Coordinates of C-alpha atoms in Angstrom, one line a residue:
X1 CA 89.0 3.4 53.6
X2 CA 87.2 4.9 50.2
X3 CA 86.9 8.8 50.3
X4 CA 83.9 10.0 48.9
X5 CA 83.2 13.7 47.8
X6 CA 80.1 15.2 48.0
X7 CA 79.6 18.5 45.6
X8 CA 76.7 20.9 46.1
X9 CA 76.5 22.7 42.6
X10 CA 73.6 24.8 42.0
X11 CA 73.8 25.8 38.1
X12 CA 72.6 29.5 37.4
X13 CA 69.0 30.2 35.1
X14 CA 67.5 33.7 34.3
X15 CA 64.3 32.7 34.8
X16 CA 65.0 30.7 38.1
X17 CA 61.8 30.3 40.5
X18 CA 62.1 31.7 43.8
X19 CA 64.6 29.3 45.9
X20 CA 62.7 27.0 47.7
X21 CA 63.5 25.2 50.9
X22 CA 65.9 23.1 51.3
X23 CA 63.8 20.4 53.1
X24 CA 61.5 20.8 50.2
X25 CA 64.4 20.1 47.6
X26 CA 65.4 17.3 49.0
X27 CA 62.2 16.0 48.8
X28 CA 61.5 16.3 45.3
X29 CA 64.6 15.0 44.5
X30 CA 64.5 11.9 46.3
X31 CA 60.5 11.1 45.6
X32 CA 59.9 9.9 42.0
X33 CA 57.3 12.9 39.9
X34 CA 53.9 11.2 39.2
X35 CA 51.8 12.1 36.8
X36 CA 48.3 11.8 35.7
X37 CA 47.0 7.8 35.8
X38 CA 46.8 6.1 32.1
X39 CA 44.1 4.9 30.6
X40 CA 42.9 1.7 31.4
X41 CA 43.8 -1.0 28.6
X42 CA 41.3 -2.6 26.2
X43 CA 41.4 -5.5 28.4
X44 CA 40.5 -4.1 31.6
X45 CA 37.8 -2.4 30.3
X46 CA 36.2 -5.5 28.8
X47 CA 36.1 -7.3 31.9
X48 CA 34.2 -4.8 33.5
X49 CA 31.8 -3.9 31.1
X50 CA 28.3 -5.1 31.3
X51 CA 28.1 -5.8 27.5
X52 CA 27.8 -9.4 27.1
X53 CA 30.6 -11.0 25.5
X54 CA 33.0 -8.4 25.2
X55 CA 35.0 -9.5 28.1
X56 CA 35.3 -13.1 26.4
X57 CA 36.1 -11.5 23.1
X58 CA 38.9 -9.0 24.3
X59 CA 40.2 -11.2 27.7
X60 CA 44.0 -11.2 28.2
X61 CA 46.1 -14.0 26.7
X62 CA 47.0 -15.6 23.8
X63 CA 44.4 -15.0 20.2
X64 CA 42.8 -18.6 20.3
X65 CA 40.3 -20.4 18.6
X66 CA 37.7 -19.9 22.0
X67 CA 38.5 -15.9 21.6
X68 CA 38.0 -15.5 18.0
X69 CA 34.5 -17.5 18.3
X70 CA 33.7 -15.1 20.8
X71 CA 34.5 -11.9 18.9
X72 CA 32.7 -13.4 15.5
X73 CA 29.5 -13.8 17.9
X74 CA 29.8 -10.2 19.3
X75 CA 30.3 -8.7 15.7
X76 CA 27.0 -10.9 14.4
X77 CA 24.7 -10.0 17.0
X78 CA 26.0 -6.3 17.0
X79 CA 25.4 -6.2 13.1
X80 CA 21.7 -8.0 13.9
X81 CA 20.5 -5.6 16.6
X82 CA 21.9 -2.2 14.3
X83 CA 19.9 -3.7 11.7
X84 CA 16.7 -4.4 13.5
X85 CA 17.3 -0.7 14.9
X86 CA 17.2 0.8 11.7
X87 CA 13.9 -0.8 10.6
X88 CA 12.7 0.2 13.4
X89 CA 13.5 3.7 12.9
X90 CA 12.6 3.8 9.3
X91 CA 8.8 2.6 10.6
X92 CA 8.6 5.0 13.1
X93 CA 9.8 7.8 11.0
X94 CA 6.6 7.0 8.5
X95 CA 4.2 8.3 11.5
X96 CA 2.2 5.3 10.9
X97 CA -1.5 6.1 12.3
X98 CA -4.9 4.8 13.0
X99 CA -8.3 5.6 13.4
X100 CA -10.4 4.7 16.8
X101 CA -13.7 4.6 17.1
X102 CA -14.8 4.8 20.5
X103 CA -19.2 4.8 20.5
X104 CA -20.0 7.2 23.7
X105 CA -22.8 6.7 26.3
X106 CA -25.9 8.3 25.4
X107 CA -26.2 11.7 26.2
X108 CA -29.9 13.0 28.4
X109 CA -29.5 15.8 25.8
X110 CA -27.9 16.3 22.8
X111 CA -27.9 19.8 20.9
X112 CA -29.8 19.3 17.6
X113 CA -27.3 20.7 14.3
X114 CA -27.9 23.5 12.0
X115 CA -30.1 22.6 9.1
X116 CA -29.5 25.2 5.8
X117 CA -32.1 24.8 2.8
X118 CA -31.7 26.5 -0.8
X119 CA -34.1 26.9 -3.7
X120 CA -32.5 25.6 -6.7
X121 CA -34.1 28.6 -8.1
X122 CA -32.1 31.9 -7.1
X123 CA -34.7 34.3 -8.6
X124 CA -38.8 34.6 -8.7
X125 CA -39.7 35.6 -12.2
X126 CA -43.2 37.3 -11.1
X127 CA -40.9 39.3 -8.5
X128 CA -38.1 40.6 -11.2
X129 CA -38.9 44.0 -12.5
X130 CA -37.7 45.4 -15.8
X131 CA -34.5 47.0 -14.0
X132 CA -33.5 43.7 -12.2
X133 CA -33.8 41.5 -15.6
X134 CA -31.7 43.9 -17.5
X135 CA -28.8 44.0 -14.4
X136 CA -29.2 40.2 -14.5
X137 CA -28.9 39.7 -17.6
X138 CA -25.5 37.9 -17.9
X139 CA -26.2 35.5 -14.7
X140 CA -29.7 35.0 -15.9
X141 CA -29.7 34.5 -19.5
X142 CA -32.7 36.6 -19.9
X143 CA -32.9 39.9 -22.3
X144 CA -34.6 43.1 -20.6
X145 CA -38.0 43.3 -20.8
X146 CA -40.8 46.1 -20.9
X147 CA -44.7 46.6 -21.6
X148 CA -44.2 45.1 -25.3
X149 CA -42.6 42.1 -24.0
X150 CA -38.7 41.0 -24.4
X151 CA -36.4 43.2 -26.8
X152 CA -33.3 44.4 -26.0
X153 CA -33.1 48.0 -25.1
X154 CA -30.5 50.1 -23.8
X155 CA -32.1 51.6 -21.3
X156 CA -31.1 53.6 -18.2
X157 CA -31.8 52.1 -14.8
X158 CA -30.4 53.0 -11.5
X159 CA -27.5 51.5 -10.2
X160 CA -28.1 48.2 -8.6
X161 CA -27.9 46.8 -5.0
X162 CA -27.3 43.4 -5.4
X163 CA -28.1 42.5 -1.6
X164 CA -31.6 44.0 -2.4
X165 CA -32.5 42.3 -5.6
X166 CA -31.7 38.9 -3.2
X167 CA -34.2 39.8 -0.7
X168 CA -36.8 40.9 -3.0
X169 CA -37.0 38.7 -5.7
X170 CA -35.9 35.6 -3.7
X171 CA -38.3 33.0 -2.9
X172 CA -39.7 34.0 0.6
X173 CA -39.8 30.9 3.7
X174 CA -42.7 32.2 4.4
X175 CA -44.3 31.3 1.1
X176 CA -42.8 28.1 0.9
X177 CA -43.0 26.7 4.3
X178 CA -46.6 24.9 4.4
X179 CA -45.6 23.2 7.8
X180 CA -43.2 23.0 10.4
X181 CA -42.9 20.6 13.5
X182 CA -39.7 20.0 15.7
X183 CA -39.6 17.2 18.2
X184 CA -43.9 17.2 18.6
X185 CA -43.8 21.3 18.9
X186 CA -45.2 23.6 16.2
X187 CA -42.2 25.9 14.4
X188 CA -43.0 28.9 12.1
X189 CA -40.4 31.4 9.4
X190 CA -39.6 32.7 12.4
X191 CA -37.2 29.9 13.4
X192 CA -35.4 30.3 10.8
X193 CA -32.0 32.6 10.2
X194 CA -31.6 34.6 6.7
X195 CA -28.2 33.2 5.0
X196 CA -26.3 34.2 2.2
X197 CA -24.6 31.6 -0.2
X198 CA -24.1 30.9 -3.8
X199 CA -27.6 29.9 -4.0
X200 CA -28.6 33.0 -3.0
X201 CA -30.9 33.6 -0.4
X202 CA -31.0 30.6 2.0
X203 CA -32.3 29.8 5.3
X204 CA -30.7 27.8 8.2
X205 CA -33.0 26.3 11.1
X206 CA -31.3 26.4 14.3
X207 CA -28.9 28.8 13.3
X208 CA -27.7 30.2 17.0
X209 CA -25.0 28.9 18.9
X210 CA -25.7 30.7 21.4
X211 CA -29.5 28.6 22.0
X212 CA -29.0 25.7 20.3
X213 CA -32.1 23.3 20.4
X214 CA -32.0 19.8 22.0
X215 CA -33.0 17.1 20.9
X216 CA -34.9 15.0 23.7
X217 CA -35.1 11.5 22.1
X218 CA -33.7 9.6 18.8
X219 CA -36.0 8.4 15.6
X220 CA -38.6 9.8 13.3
X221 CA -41.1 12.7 14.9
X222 CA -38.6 13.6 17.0
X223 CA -36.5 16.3 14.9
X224 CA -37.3 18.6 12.3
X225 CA -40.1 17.7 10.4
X226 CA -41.1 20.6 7.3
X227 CA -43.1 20.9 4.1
X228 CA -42.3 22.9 1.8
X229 CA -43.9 24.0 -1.6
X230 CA -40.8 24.8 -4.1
X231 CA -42.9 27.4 -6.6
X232 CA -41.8 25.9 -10.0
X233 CA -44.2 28.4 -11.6
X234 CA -41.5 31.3 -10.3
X235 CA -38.6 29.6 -11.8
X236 CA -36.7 31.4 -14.4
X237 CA -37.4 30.3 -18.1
X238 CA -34.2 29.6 -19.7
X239 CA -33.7 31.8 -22.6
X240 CA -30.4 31.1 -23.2
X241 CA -28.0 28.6 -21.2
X242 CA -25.3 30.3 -18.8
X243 CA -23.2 29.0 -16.3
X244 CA -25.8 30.0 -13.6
X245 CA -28.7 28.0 -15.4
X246 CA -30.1 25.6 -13.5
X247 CA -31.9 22.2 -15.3
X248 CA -33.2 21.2 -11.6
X249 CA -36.2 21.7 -9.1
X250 CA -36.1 21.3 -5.8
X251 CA -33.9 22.0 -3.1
X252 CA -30.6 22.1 -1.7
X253 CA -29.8 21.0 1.8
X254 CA -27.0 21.3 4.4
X255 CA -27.0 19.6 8.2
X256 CA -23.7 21.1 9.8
X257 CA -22.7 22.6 13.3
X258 CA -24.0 26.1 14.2
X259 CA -20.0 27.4 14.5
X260 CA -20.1 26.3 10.4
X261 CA -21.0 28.4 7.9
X262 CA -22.7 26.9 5.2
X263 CA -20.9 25.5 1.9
X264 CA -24.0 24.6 0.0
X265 CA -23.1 24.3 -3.1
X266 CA -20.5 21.7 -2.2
X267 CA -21.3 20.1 0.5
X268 CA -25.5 19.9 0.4
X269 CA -27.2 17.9 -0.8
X270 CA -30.7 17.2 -2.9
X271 CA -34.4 16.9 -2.2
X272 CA -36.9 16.3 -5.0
X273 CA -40.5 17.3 -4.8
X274 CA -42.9 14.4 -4.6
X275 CA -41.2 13.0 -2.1
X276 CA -40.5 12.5 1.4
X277 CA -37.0 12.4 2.6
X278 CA -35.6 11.0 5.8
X279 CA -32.5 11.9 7.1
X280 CA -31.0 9.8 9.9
X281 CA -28.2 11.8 11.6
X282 CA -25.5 11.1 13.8
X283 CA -23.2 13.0 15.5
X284 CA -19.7 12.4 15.0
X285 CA -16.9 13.8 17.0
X286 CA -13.1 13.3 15.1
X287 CA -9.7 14.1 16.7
X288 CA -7.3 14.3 14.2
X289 CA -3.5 14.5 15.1
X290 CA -1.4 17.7 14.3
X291 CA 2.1 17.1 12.7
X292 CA 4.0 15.2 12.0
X293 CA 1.3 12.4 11.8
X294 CA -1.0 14.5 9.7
X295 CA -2.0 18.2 8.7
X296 CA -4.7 19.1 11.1
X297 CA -4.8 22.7 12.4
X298 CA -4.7 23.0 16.7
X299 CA -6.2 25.3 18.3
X300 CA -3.2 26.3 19.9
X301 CA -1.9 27.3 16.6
X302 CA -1.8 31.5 16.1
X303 CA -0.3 30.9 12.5
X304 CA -3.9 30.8 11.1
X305 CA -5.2 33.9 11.3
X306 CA -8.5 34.7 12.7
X307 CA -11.7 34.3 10.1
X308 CA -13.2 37.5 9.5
X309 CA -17.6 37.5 10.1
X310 CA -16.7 33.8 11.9
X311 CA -16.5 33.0 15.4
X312 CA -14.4 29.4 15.1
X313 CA -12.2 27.8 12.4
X314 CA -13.7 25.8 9.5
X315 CA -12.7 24.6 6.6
X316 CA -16.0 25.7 5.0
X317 CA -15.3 29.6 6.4
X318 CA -11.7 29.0 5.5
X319 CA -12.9 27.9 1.6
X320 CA -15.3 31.3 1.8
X321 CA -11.7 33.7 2.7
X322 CA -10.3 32.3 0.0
X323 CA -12.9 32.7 -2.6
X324 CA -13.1 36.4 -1.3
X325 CA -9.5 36.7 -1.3
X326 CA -9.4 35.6 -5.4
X327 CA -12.6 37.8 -6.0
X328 CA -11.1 40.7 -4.6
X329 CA -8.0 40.3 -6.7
X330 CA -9.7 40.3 -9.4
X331 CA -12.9 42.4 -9.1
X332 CA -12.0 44.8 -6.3
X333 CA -15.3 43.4 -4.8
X334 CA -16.7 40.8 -3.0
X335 CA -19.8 38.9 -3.5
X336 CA -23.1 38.6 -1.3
X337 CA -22.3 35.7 0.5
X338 CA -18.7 36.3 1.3
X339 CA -17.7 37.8 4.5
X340 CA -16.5 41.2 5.5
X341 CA -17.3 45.0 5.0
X342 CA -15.9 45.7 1.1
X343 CA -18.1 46.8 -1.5
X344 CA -20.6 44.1 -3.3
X345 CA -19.8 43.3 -6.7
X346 CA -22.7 44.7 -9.1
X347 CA -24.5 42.0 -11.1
X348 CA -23.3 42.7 -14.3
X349 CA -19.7 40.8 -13.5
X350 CA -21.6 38.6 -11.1
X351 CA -20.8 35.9 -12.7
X352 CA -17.2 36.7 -14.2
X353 CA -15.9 37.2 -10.7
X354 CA -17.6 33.9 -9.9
X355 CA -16.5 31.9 -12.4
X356 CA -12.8 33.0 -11.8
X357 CA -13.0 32.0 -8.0
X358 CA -13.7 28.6 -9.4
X359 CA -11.0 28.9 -12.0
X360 CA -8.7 30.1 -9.4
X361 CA -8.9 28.4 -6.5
X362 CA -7.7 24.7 -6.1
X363 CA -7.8 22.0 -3.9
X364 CA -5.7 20.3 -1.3
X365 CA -2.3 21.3 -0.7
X366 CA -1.5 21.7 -4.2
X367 CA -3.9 25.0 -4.8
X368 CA -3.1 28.6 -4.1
X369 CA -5.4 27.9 -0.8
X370 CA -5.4 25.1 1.7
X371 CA -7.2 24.8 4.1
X372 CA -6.2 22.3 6.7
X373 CA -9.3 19.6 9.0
X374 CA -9.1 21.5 12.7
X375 CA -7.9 19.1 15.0
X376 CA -11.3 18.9 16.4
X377 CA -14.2 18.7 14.3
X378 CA -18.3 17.5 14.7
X379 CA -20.2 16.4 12.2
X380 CA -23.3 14.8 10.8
X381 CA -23.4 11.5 9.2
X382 CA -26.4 11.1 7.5
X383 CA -28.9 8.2 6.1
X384 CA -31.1 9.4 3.4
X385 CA -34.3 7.6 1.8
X386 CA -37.5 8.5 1.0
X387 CA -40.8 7.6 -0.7
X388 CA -43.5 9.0 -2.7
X389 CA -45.8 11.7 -1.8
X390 CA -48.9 12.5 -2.0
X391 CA -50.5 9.1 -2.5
X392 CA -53.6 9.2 -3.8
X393 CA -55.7 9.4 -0.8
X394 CA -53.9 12.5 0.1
X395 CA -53.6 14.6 -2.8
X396 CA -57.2 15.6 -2.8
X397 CA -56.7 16.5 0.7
X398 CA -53.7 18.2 0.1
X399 CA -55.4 19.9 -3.2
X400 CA -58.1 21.3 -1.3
X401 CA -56.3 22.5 2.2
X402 CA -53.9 24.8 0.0
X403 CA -56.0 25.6 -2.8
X404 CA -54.1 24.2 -5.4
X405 CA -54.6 20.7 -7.8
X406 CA -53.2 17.5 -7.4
X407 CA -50.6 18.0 -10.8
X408 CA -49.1 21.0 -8.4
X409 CA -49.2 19.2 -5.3
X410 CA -46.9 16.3 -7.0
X411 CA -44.7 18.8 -8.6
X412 CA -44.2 21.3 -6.0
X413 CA -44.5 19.7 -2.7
X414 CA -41.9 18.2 -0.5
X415 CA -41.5 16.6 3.0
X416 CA -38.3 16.9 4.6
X417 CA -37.6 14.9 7.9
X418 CA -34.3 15.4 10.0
X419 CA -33.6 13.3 12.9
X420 CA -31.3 11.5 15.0
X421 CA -31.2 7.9 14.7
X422 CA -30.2 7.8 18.5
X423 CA -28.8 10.3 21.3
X424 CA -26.0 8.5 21.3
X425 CA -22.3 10.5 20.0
X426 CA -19.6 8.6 17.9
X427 CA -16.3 9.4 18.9
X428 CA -13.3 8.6 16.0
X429 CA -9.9 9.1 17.2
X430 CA -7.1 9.3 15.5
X431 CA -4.5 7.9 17.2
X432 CA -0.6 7.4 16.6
X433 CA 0.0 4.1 15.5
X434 CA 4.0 4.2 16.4
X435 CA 4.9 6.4 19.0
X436 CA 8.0 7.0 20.7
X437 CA 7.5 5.0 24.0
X438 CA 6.8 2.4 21.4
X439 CA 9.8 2.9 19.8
X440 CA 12.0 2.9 22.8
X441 CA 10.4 -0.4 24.1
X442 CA 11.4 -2.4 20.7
X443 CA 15.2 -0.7 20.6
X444 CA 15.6 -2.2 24.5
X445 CA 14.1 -5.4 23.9
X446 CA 16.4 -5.9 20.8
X447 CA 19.0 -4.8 22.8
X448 CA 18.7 -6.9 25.4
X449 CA 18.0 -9.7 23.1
X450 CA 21.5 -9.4 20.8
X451 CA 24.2 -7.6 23.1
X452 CA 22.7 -7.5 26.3
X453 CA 23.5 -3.8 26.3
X454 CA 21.4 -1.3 28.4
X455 CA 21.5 3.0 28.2
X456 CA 24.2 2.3 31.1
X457 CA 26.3 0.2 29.0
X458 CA 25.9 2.5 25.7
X459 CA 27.1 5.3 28.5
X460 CA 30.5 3.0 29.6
X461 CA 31.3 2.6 26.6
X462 CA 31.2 6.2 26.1
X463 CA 33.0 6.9 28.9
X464 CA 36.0 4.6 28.0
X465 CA 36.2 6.3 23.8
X466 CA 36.6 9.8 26.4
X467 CA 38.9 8.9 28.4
X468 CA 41.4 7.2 25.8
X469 CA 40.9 10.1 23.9
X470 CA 41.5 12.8 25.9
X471 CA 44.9 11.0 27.3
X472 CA 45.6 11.1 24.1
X473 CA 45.2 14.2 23.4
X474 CA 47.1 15.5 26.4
X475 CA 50.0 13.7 25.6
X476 CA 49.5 15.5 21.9
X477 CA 49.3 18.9 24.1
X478 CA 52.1 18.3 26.4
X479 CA 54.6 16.7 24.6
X480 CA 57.9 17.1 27.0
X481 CA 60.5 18.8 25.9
X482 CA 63.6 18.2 25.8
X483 CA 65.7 18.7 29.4
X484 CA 68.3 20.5 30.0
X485 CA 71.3 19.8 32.1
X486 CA 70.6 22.5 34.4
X487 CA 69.0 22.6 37.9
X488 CA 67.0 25.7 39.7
X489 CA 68.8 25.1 43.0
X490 CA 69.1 21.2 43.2
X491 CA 71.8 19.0 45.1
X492 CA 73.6 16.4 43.1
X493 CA 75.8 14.2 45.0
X494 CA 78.6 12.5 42.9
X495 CA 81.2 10.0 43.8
X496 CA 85.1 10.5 42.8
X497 CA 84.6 7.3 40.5
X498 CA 81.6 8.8 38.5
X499 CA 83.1 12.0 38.6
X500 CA 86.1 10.1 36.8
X501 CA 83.7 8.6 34.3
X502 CA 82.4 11.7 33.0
X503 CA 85.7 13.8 33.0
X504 CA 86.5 14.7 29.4
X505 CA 90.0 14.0 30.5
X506 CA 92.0 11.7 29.4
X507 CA 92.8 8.7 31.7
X508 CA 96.2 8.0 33.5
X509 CA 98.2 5.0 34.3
X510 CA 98.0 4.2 38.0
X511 CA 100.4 2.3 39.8
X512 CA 102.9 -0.2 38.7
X513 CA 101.4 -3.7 37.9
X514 CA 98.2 -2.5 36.7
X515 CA 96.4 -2.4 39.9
X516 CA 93.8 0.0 40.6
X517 CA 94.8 3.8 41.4
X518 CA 94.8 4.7 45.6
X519 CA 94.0 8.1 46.4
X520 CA 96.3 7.8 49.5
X521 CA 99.8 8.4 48.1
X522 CA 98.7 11.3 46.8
X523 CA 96.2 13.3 48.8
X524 CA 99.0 14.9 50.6
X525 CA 100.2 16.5 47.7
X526 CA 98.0 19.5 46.6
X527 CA 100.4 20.4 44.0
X528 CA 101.7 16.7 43.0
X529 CA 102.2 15.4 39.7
X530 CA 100.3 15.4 36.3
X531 CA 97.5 12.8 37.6
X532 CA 97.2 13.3 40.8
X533 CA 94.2 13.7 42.4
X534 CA 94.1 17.5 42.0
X535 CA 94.2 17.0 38.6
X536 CA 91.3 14.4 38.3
X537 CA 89.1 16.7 40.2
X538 CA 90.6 20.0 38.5
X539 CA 89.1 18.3 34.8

């Protein structure tokens, strides 16, 4: 019967762990170490997946002609639906827009607008004294004056206030306005607002915010209705030509929202005497959009900040910052009509400082100032025409109720009408052409269309690049060492034969005939012979 010898070595380490049990030894010894699960295959993941034809593509097997179909499919509609992406992203990209126009109900009451008139003419002759002529001598063209006539003379005169030369020699509403009717109700000067612009002194009907006027029904007799005599005897005869003088009579006219201040000389527009003008308003609401679809300015922006003298945002009180901005740079002053609480520039660089505000200041983005559209913004679109007045049954009339002749009444007199067309509000809209709901909508429909693919499958696939990655990079990480022949306390259980196997002695004959070695004749024989089994075991 075969002896077997079972040896319990435990091999000696200076950094040995705490012995452990021996139940628990025997245990890892016998049960095979598992370690973290590997990656699923290529394969396996394709069949899974919910991307269409990816499991037909990559399926187990041999490459065949049905596989390699499959795969050129996959690759052509995956190339189709990354190209269609792109152009979609490109068109989005552009911010693509449009403009809605959306015609509102008619309104029980809607509040009438702002209406701002100018005299061509700035200054009255009759009203210009020999100080004034000679202090407005470069905006006017005229030379100073005195009892003998015009001859230039370096005399002394106070120092002028330029606000008070506006007010005196001006021409006066009061003067000018003949009559005054707004919707079937009797108006006087004293609806009107004193305002400031380039024009000089300027009045603006409906000027208050605060009590803006209704209008109670659309069409003709149902707004502002004035006459007005423009005094071309008090125009300025033109001595010499500046860049002040002015060829025209008549006047200037503005129709804009009380929270506007007037930008006359920019944005009015003419009246000629001898005629009656109709202007047919309506109001127009407009919704721009803020970036990155266009440049409008939100209210809920505090970039901008607030407009001194102005209660709201305008471009036109923006343009009138600027302009004080550039003529304070340059003039340590601003003029009349600007805003704010700095000292008036005198009249004798009147005209310097505003011809260098023009010089200066440019437009759209690509000037020193921009002013962006507010987001929200109401204004008046307008219808002008007119006729002839006074006819000829009417200018004796007319002659004879303001004491003048008919030649005056056709040169001087005017008839300016300002209505609504209708109570009814025009909303324009604009809206984004392209947005990104839209967007998302064409990328899932192509999608769906080429590979079948959904967000889901975008995240399996995903999932899968992360997980054979990061196995990957584990194995980089842990790369085993390599082992050692030693143990921290374990059993090893070796046979005689093996122990024979791995002796680095050298081998003996055994008995006679070449038969295989017996222990027997020798195990009582602790000392026996070279060979023995003492000496197998010894080496």
């Amino acid at each position: 019967m075969p002896i077997e010898i079972v040896c319990k070595i435990k091999f000696a380490e200076e950094d040995a762990k705490p012995k452990e049990k021996e139940a628990g030894d025997e245990q890892s010894l016998l049960g095979a170490a598992q370690g973290p699960a590997a990656p699923r295959d290529l394969a396996t993941f394709a069949s899974t997946s919910t991307l269409h034809g990816l499991g037909r593509a990559c399926a187990p097997g041999p490459h065949g002609l049905r596989r390699t179909l499959w795969a050129l499919a996959l690759l052509t509609s995956l190339a189709a639906f990354l190209y269609q992406a792109a152009s979609l992203a490109r068109g989005y990209l552009t911010r693509p827009h449009l403009v809605a126009v959306d015609p509102a109900a008619p309104a029980p009451v809607t509040g009438f607008p702002a209406v701002t008139l100018c005299n061509i003419n700035r200054f009255r002759h009759s009203a210009l004294s020999d100080a004034d002529i000679f202090h407005l001598a470069n905006l006017t063209g005229l030379p100073p004056k005195d009892r003998d006539g015009h001859r230039a003379a370096g005399l002394r005169y106070p120092e002028p206030d330029m606000v008070d030369i506006l007010n005196r020699t001006g021409h006066q509403l009061a003067d000018m306005l003949k009559s005054c009717n707004f919707s079937g109700h009797r108006c006087s000067a004293s609806n009107f607002s004193v305002v400031y612009t380039r024009y000089g002194k300027c009045y603006t009907f409906n000027a208050d915010p605060q009590s803006s006027l209704p209008s109670r029904a659309g069409g003709m007799g149902s707004g502002l209705e004035i006459m007005l005599d423009i005094q071309q005897e008090e125009y300025l005869p033109i001595w010499r030509e500046t860049n002040e003088t002015s060829f025209e009579a008549g006047i200037r006219v503005q129709i804009h929202s009380q929270e506007e201040p007037p930008y006359i000389h920019q944005l009015g527009f003419g009246v000629s005497p001898g005629f009656q003008t109709f202007v047919s308003c309506q109001e127009q609401r407009l919704t721009y959009l803020p970036q990155p679809w266009g440049n409008c300015r939100a209210e809920r922006e505090l970039r901008e900040p607030e407009l001194q003298g102005y209660s709201a945002y305008s471009v036109s009180a923006c343009r009138l910052r600027c302009e004080k901005e550039a003529v304070l740079q340059r003039c340590h002053c601003r003029m009349v009509h600007m805003p704010g609480n700095e000292t008036i520039c005198p009249p004798n660089i009147y005209i310097e400082c505003a011809d260098h505000t023009l010089d200066s200041l440019g437009g759209g983005s690509e000037g020193p100032c921009f002013c962006p559209t507010p987001c929200n913004l109401t204004r008046y679109g307008k219808e002008i025409s007119m006729v002839k007045i006074p006819n000829r049954g009417s200018a004796r009339y007319l002659a004879r109720k303001y004491n003048r002749n008919e030649t005056y009444i056709r040169e001087n007199f005017l008839v300016l009408d300002v209505f609504f067309e209708a109570l009814t509000s025009e909303a324009m809209e604009q809206r984004a052409a392209y947005g990104l709901s839209a967007l998302l909508g064409d990328l899932g429909g192509q999608m769906g269309l080429f590979i079948g693919a959904s967000i889901l499958t975008l995240l399996e696939i995903l999932d899968y690049i992360y997980e054979v990655s990061w196995d990957r990079l584990k194995r980089v990480w842990r790369r085993p060492k390599t082992p050692l022949r030693t143990s921290t306390g374990g059993i090893s259980t070796l046979g005689l034969q093996e122990l024979k196997e791995q002796s680095p002695c050298p081998s003996r004959g055994r008995a006679e005939g070449g038969g295989a070695s017996s222990l027997l004749p020798n195990h009582h024989h602790p000392h026996g012979p070279p060979g023995s089994l003492f000496e197998d075991f010894a080496c």
